[in-house]
Amino acid sequence: MALFRRGRVWWMGLSYQGRQVRRSTEVTDKKLAEKIYHKVMVQIAEGKWYPPEAGADKTVKELLERYLTDHSAPNKAPTTHHCDKSRAKHLIQAFGQLTLREMRPSLLAAHKSKRRAEGAAAKTINNELTLLGHAFQFAVKEWEWVAENPVQKVSKEKVRNLIERWLTAEEEQRLLAASPVWLQEIIVFAANTGFRQSEILNLQWCNVDLFRRTITLLEQKNGGRDTLPVNAKTLDVLKARAKVRSLNTDYVFYNGAGNRMDARDLLRVFYPVMKKADVKRFRFHDLRHTFATRLVQAGVDIYTVQKLRRWKTISMVMRYAHHHPESLRAGIEILDRVPAGVSTVLAQSANHAVVGAGSETAASC
């Protein structure tokens, strides 16, 4: 008898028209499960039993594993694929043994509440839902495992996108003073390019043009290829790295063995240095925020900031607009340069309006 348990529920393993089908008995009592199994076997023999919809016996674990193998690994950057695996791990722990047909919006809503209670950030929760929703999308449209995507019925968490943390000039001085030379170079490079951590550690000399003062990025989070200018501080870092360039590697920043520097090794030094410099509540990724914030505070137009940060939409850079309120003043002060004749006409029109209003008031009295 092909009965087995998933959690507390008994399942049946059936052979139907030459293929194996798994189906839940939806009961926790073994004797009752045996009766259900025998009833199904009789129905199969009489030709009165029909299998569940295609893929309904697939589990969430199987769904996510196929998504990671068939889509995430071949189509996404290694760092993004690594993040997908981490998010999938949380989802498998929560829903792995459930079948796709058993997934309900109510279960996902409960998962959100549980993750909030565990201290997960709203963006983290949304990323998990996005991953699961994307996997279900493939299951519906391409793999034909299920008919609908339950994630579409679940609202996302509200994320507060206003970026408040950036490195002040004083904090930067303390941080650099507490850092070894190699970390100083990375911090200065990050704050002056806005590159992501992975883009810094993956940077190779073949993508650096010291003569043109440019860097070409081939692998990005949003895809594509960008050639970006660098400022003097970044160029100084690159020249310093060129002087100690290793013949055994093409990486600009590398470890003691001459290999690509691992992100964990970088952060293992970065956070103690940050503590030593008394820089609090600051992440390495905030160096990227620092880059954008300093540009906006210096009055650089939003479109230029968008291109330098390589955002797809202008709405993403608008999160930083509050850092430069004086740009609004520059806009309103344009009216002060309106020709005097126009101002006189406007003033006269205003005076006539006041007089007219006074007459109407007197008449009404």
PDB file of C-alpha atoms in Angstrom, residues 159-353:
ATOM      1  CA  VAL A 159       8.138  50.000   2.402  1.00  0.00           C
ATOM      2  CA  ARG A 160       9.442  53.332   3.624  1.00  0.00           C
ATOM      3  CA  ASN A 161      11.719  54.315   0.741  1.00  0.00           C
ATOM      4  CA  LEU A 162      12.987  57.580   2.160  1.00  0.00           C
ATOM      5  CA  ILE A 163      16.740  57.142   2.568  1.00  0.00           C
ATOM      6  CA  GLU A 164      18.040  58.892   5.662  1.00  0.00           C
ATOM      7  CA  ARG A 165      21.442  57.321   6.284  1.00  0.00           C
ATOM      8  CA  TRP A 166      24.503  58.552   4.498  1.00  0.00           C
ATOM      9  CA  LEU A 167      28.105  59.147   5.495  1.00  0.00           C
ATOM     10  CA  THR A 168      28.919  62.669   6.674  1.00  0.00           C
ATOM     11  CA  ALA A 169      32.320  64.197   5.909  1.00  0.00           C
ATOM     12  CA  GLU A 170      33.347  63.885   9.557  1.00  0.00           C
ATOM     13  CA  GLU A 171      32.250  60.240   9.718  1.00  0.00           C
ATOM     14  CA  GLU A 172      34.139  59.504   6.539  1.00  0.00           C
ATOM     15  CA  GLN A 173      37.345  60.943   7.989  1.00  0.00           C
ATOM     16  CA  ARG A 174      37.011  58.796  11.108  1.00  0.00           C
ATOM     17  CA  LEU A 175      36.172  55.709   9.080  1.00  0.00           C
ATOM     18  CA  LEU A 176      39.164  56.148   6.773  1.00  0.00           C
ATOM     19  CA  ALA A 177      41.490  56.812   9.694  1.00  0.00           C
ATOM     20  CA  ALA A 178      40.444  53.535  11.339  1.00  0.00           C
ATOM     21  CA  SER A 179      40.743  51.467   8.134  1.00  0.00           C
ATOM     22  CA  PRO A 180      43.684  49.605   6.603  1.00  0.00           C
ATOM     23  CA  VAL A 181      44.870  51.011   3.274  1.00  0.00           C
ATOM     24  CA  TRP A 182      43.060  48.463   1.106  1.00  0.00           C
ATOM     25  CA  LEU A 183      39.747  49.188   2.843  1.00  0.00           C
ATOM     26  CA  GLN A 184      40.345  52.946   2.585  1.00  0.00           C
ATOM     27  CA  GLU A 185      40.590  52.540  -1.176  1.00  0.00           C
ATOM     28  CA  ILE A 186      37.366  50.551  -1.379  1.00  0.00           C
ATOM     29  CA  ILE A 187      35.445  53.027   0.800  1.00  0.00           C
ATOM     30  CA  VAL A 188      36.621  56.029  -1.246  1.00  0.00           C
ATOM     31  CA  PHE A 189      35.875  54.149  -4.467  1.00  0.00           C
ATOM     32  CA  ALA A 190      32.352  53.203  -3.327  1.00  0.00           C
ATOM     33  CA  ALA A 191      31.463  56.690  -2.076  1.00  0.00           C
ATOM     34  CA  ASN A 192      32.628  58.289  -5.335  1.00  0.00           C
ATOM     35  CA  THR A 193      31.145  55.843  -7.843  1.00  0.00           C
ATOM     36  CA  GLY A 194      27.944  54.602  -6.217  1.00  0.00           C
ATOM     37  CA  PHE A 195      28.828  51.080  -7.369  1.00  0.00           C
ATOM     38  CA  ARG A 196      27.214  48.122  -5.655  1.00  0.00           C
ATOM     39  CA  GLN A 197      29.429  45.924  -3.504  1.00  0.00           C
ATOM     40  CA  SER A 198      29.353  43.117  -6.072  1.00  0.00           C
ATOM     41  CA  GLU A 199      30.253  45.531  -8.875  1.00  0.00           C
ATOM     42  CA  ILE A 200      33.292  46.722  -6.921  1.00  0.00           C
ATOM     43  CA  LEU A 201      34.521  43.225  -6.089  1.00  0.00           C
ATOM     44  CA  ASN A 202      33.863  41.983  -9.645  1.00  0.00           C
ATOM     45  CA  LEU A 203      35.620  44.928 -11.302  1.00  0.00           C
ATOM     46  CA  GLN A 204      38.455  43.890 -13.621  1.00  0.00           C
ATOM     47  CA  TRP A 205      41.144  45.934 -15.333  1.00  0.00           C
ATOM     48  CA  CYS A 206      39.784  45.064 -18.760  1.00  0.00           C
ATOM     49  CA  ASN A 207      36.780  47.263 -17.904  1.00  0.00           C
ATOM     50  CA  VAL A 208      38.868  50.222 -16.712  1.00  0.00           C
ATOM     51  CA  ASP A 209      40.155  52.924 -19.075  1.00  0.00           C
ATOM     52  CA  LEU A 210      42.556  55.180 -17.184  1.00  0.00           C
ATOM     53  CA  PHE A 211      43.218  57.336 -20.233  1.00  0.00           C
ATOM     54  CA  ARG A 212      39.531  58.110 -20.850  1.00  0.00           C
ATOM     55  CA  ARG A 213      38.785  58.080 -17.099  1.00  0.00           C
ATOM     56  CA  THR A 214      35.894  55.637 -17.533  1.00  0.00           C
ATOM     57  CA  ILE A 215      34.677  52.297 -16.215  1.00  0.00           C
ATOM     58  CA  THR A 216      32.485  49.939 -18.208  1.00  0.00           C
ATOM     59  CA  LEU A 217      30.048  47.755 -16.288  1.00  0.00           C
ATOM     60  CA  LEU A 218      28.922  44.634 -18.113  1.00  0.00           C
ATOM     61  CA  GLU A 219      26.888  42.827 -15.449  1.00  0.00           C
ATOM     62  CA  GLN A 220      24.332  44.876 -13.590  1.00  0.00           C
ATOM     63  CA  LYS A 221      21.266  44.260 -11.526  1.00  0.00           C
ATOM     64  CA  ASN A 222      19.062  45.747 -14.251  1.00  0.00           C
ATOM     65  CA  GLY A 223      20.982  44.241 -17.170  1.00  0.00           C
ATOM     66  CA  GLY A 224      22.805  46.031 -19.959  1.00  0.00           C
ATOM     67  CA  ARG A 225      26.150  47.731 -20.437  1.00  0.00           C
ATOM     68  CA  ASP A 226      27.177  51.180 -19.170  1.00  0.00           C
ATOM     69  CA  THR A 227      30.334  53.211 -19.590  1.00  0.00           C
ATOM     70  CA  LEU A 228      30.604  55.719 -16.761  1.00  0.00           C
ATOM     71  CA  PRO A 229      33.024  58.597 -16.099  1.00  0.00           C
ATOM     72  CA  VAL A 230      35.011  58.683 -12.854  1.00  0.00           C
ATOM     73  CA  ASN A 231      36.102  61.658 -10.785  1.00  0.00           C
ATOM     74  CA  ALA A 232      39.601  62.533  -9.589  1.00  0.00           C
ATOM     75  CA  LYS A 233      39.284  60.698  -6.263  1.00  0.00           C
ATOM     76  CA  THR A 234      38.231  57.494  -8.002  1.00  0.00           C
ATOM     77  CA  LEU A 235      41.012  57.889 -10.551  1.00  0.00           C
ATOM     78  CA  ASP A 236      43.562  58.260  -7.735  1.00  0.00           C
ATOM     79  CA  VAL A 237      42.363  54.969  -6.236  1.00  0.00           C
ATOM     80  CA  LEU A 238      42.628  53.220  -9.597  1.00  0.00           C
ATOM     81  CA  LYS A 239      46.136  54.570 -10.180  1.00  0.00           C
ATOM     82  CA  ALA A 240      47.175  53.399  -6.720  1.00  0.00           C
ATOM     83  CA  ARG A 241      45.758  49.952  -7.427  1.00  0.00           C
ATOM     84  CA  ALA A 242      47.507  49.876 -10.803  1.00  0.00           C
ATOM     85  CA  LYS A 243      50.882  50.346  -9.096  1.00  0.00           C
ATOM     86  CA  VAL A 244      50.391  47.147  -7.063  1.00  0.00           C
ATOM     87  CA  ARG A 245      48.548  45.284  -9.808  1.00  0.00           C
ATOM     88  CA  SER A 246      49.063  41.523  -9.635  1.00  0.00           C
ATOM     89  CA  LEU A 247      50.060  39.571 -12.734  1.00  0.00           C
ATOM     90  CA  ASN A 248      48.082  36.590 -11.411  1.00  0.00           C
ATOM     91  CA  THR A 249      44.665  38.250 -11.516  1.00  0.00           C
ATOM     92  CA  ASP A 250      42.723  40.822 -13.508  1.00  0.00           C
ATOM     93  CA  TYR A 251      40.660  41.948 -10.499  1.00  0.00           C
ATOM     94  CA  VAL A 252      41.189  45.528  -9.364  1.00  0.00           C
ATOM     95  CA  PHE A 253      40.486  44.629  -5.723  1.00  0.00           C
ATOM     96  CA  TYR A 254      41.718  41.202  -4.672  1.00  0.00           C
ATOM     97  CA  ASN A 255      42.590  39.245  -1.528  1.00  0.00           C
ATOM     98  CA  GLY A 256      45.974  38.149  -0.219  1.00  0.00           C
ATOM     99  CA  ALA A 257      45.928  35.063  -2.437  1.00  0.00           C
ATOM    100  CA  GLY A 258      45.396  37.177  -5.548  1.00  0.00           C
ATOM    101  CA  ASN A 259      41.814  36.013  -6.004  1.00  0.00           C
ATOM    102  CA  ARG A 260      38.527  37.879  -6.090  1.00  0.00           C
ATOM    103  CA  MET A 261      37.824  39.305  -2.661  1.00  0.00           C
ATOM    104  CA  ASP A 262      34.906  37.616  -0.914  1.00  0.00           C
ATOM    105  CA  ALA A 263      32.128  39.888   0.343  1.00  0.00           C
ATOM    106  CA  ARG A 264      32.141  38.181   3.742  1.00  0.00           C
ATOM    107  CA  ASP A 265      35.863  38.871   4.159  1.00  0.00           C
ATOM    108  CA  LEU A 266      35.280  42.516   3.286  1.00  0.00           C
ATOM    109  CA  LEU A 267      32.459  42.934   5.797  1.00  0.00           C
ATOM    110  CA  ARG A 268      34.383  40.987   8.432  1.00  0.00           C
ATOM    111  CA  VAL A 269      36.833  43.900   8.480  1.00  0.00           C
ATOM    112  CA  PHE A 270      34.426  46.719   7.594  1.00  0.00           C
ATOM    113  CA  TYR A 271      32.070  46.403  10.569  1.00  0.00           C
ATOM    114  CA  PRO A 272      34.743  46.279  13.304  1.00  0.00           C
ATOM    115  CA  VAL A 273      36.379  49.322  11.678  1.00  0.00           C
ATOM    116  CA  MET A 274      33.038  51.093  11.671  1.00  0.00           C
ATOM    117  CA  LYS A 275      32.643  50.364  15.387  1.00  0.00           C
ATOM    118  CA  LYS A 276      36.176  51.602  16.066  1.00  0.00           C
ATOM    119  CA  ALA A 277      35.397  54.831  14.184  1.00  0.00           C
ATOM    120  CA  ASP A 278      32.150  55.269  16.154  1.00  0.00           C
ATOM    121  CA  VAL A 279      30.036  55.267  12.978  1.00  0.00           C
ATOM    122  CA  LYS A 280      26.665  53.835  13.997  1.00  0.00           C
ATOM    123  CA  ARG A 281      23.749  52.266  12.103  1.00  0.00           C
ATOM    124  CA  PHE A 282      25.638  52.247   8.838  1.00  0.00           C
ATOM    125  CA  ARG A 283      25.846  49.487   6.221  1.00  0.00           C
ATOM    126  CA  PHE A 284      28.316  49.076   3.387  1.00  0.00           C
ATOM    127  CA  HIS A 285      25.414  49.562   0.968  1.00  0.00           C
ATOM    128  CA  ASP A 286      24.874  53.007   2.515  1.00  0.00           C
ATOM    129  CA  LEU A 287      28.028  54.131   0.695  1.00  0.00           C
ATOM    130  CA  ARG A 288      25.905  53.874  -2.440  1.00  0.00           C
ATOM    131  CA  HIS A 289      23.260  56.039  -0.764  1.00  0.00           C
ATOM    132  CA  THR A 290      26.032  58.432   0.246  1.00  0.00           C
ATOM    133  CA  PHE A 291      27.038  58.840  -3.409  1.00  0.00           C
ATOM    134  CA  ALA A 292      23.505  59.775  -4.499  1.00  0.00           C
ATOM    135  CA  THR A 293      22.828  61.996  -1.476  1.00  0.00           C
ATOM    136  CA  ARG A 294      26.005  64.031  -1.975  1.00  0.00           C
ATOM    137  CA  LEU A 295      25.196  64.589  -5.629  1.00  0.00           C
ATOM    138  CA  VAL A 296      21.705  65.830  -4.816  1.00  0.00           C
ATOM    139  CA  GLN A 297      22.951  68.007  -1.944  1.00  0.00           C
ATOM    140  CA  ALA A 298      25.460  69.571  -4.346  1.00  0.00           C
ATOM    141  CA  GLY A 299      22.632  70.556  -6.675  1.00  0.00           C
ATOM    142  CA  VAL A 300      23.212  67.967  -9.409  1.00  0.00           C
ATOM    143  CA  ASP A 301      20.019  67.548 -11.435  1.00  0.00           C
ATOM    144  CA  ILE A 302      17.893  64.482 -10.815  1.00  0.00           C
ATOM    145  CA  TYR A 303      18.285  63.152 -14.356  1.00  0.00           C
ATOM    146  CA  THR A 304      22.093  63.093 -14.053  1.00  0.00           C
ATOM    147  CA  VAL A 305      21.897  61.349 -10.686  1.00  0.00           C
ATOM    148  CA  GLN A 306      19.599  58.755 -12.226  1.00  0.00           C
ATOM    149  CA  LYS A 307      22.080  58.029 -15.011  1.00  0.00           C
ATOM    150  CA  LEU A 308      25.077  57.855 -12.674  1.00  0.00           C
ATOM    151  CA  ARG A 309      23.260  55.503 -10.323  1.00  0.00           C
ATOM    152  CA  ARG A 310      21.888  53.525 -13.288  1.00  0.00           C
ATOM    153  CA  TRP A 311      18.254  53.474 -12.193  1.00  0.00           C
ATOM    154  CA  LYS A 312      15.559  52.476 -14.652  1.00  0.00           C
ATOM    155  CA  THR A 313      13.011  55.101 -13.599  1.00  0.00           C
ATOM    156  CA  ILE A 314      13.178  58.653 -12.292  1.00  0.00           C
ATOM    157  CA  SER A 315      10.887  57.663  -9.392  1.00  0.00           C
ATOM    158  CA  MET A 316      13.744  55.684  -7.820  1.00  0.00           C
ATOM    159  CA  VAL A 317      15.977  58.748  -7.541  1.00  0.00           C
ATOM    160  CA  MET A 318      13.146  60.959  -6.250  1.00  0.00           C
ATOM    161  CA  ARG A 319      13.627  59.305  -2.847  1.00  0.00           C
ATOM    162  CA  TYR A 320      16.677  61.564  -2.487  1.00  0.00           C
ATOM    163  CA  ALA A 321      15.046  64.811  -3.644  1.00  0.00           C
ATOM    164  CA  HIS A 322      14.304  65.903  -0.062  1.00  0.00           C
ATOM    165  CA  HIS A 323      18.039  66.294   0.521  1.00  0.00           C
ATOM    166  CA  HIS A 324      18.152  69.463  -1.586  1.00  0.00           C
ATOM    167  CA  PRO A 325      15.228  71.761  -0.636  1.00  0.00           C
ATOM    168  CA  GLU A 326      17.191  74.763  -1.926  1.00  0.00           C
ATOM    169  CA  SER A 327      16.495  73.530  -5.451  1.00  0.00           C
ATOM    170  CA  LEU A 328      12.878  74.612  -4.835  1.00  0.00           C
ATOM    171  CA  ARG A 329      14.102  78.062  -3.846  1.00  0.00           C
ATOM    172  CA  ALA A 330      16.029  78.370  -7.094  1.00  0.00           C
ATOM    173  CA  GLY A 331      12.839  77.547  -8.951  1.00  0.00           C
ATOM    174  CA  ILE A 332      10.638  80.084  -7.171  1.00  0.00           C
ATOM    175  CA  GLU A 333      13.257  82.843  -7.445  1.00  0.00           C
ATOM    176  CA  ILE A 334      12.991  82.684 -11.223  1.00  0.00           C
ATOM    177  CA  LEU A 335       9.830  84.782 -10.798  1.00  0.00           C
ATOM    178  CA  ASP A 336      11.995  87.585  -9.427  1.00  0.00           C
ATOM    179  CA  ARG A 337      13.521  87.876 -12.877  1.00  0.00           C
ATOM    180  CA  VAL A 338      10.168  88.489 -14.587  1.00  0.00           C
ATOM    181  CA  PRO A 339      10.354  91.847 -16.531  1.00  0.00           C
ATOM    182  CA  ALA A 340       9.246  94.895 -14.537  1.00  0.00           C
ATOM    183  CA  GLY A 341       6.474  95.744 -16.993  1.00  0.00           C
ATOM    184  CA  VAL A 342       4.824  92.416 -16.432  1.00  0.00           C
ATOM    185  CA  SER A 343       5.121  92.839 -12.646  1.00  0.00           C
ATOM    186  CA  THR A 344       3.495  96.317 -12.887  1.00  0.00           C
ATOM    187  CA  VAL A 345       0.592  94.963 -14.892  1.00  0.00           C
ATOM    188  CA  LEU A 346       0.154  92.165 -12.373  1.00  0.00           C
ATOM    189  CA  ALA A 347       0.213  94.640  -9.483  1.00  0.00           C
ATOM    190  CA  GLN A 348      -2.299  96.944 -11.205  1.00  0.00           C
ATOM    191  CA  SER A 349      -4.582  94.007 -11.883  1.00  0.00           C
ATOM    192  CA  ALA A 350      -4.384  93.040  -8.220  1.00  0.00           C
ATOM    193  CA  ASN A 351      -5.225  96.616  -7.102  1.00  0.00           C
ATOM    194  CA  HIS A 352      -8.239  96.761  -9.420  1.00  0.00           C
ATOM    195  CA  ALA A 353      -9.426  93.452  -8.023  1.00  0.00           C
TER     196      ALA A 353
END
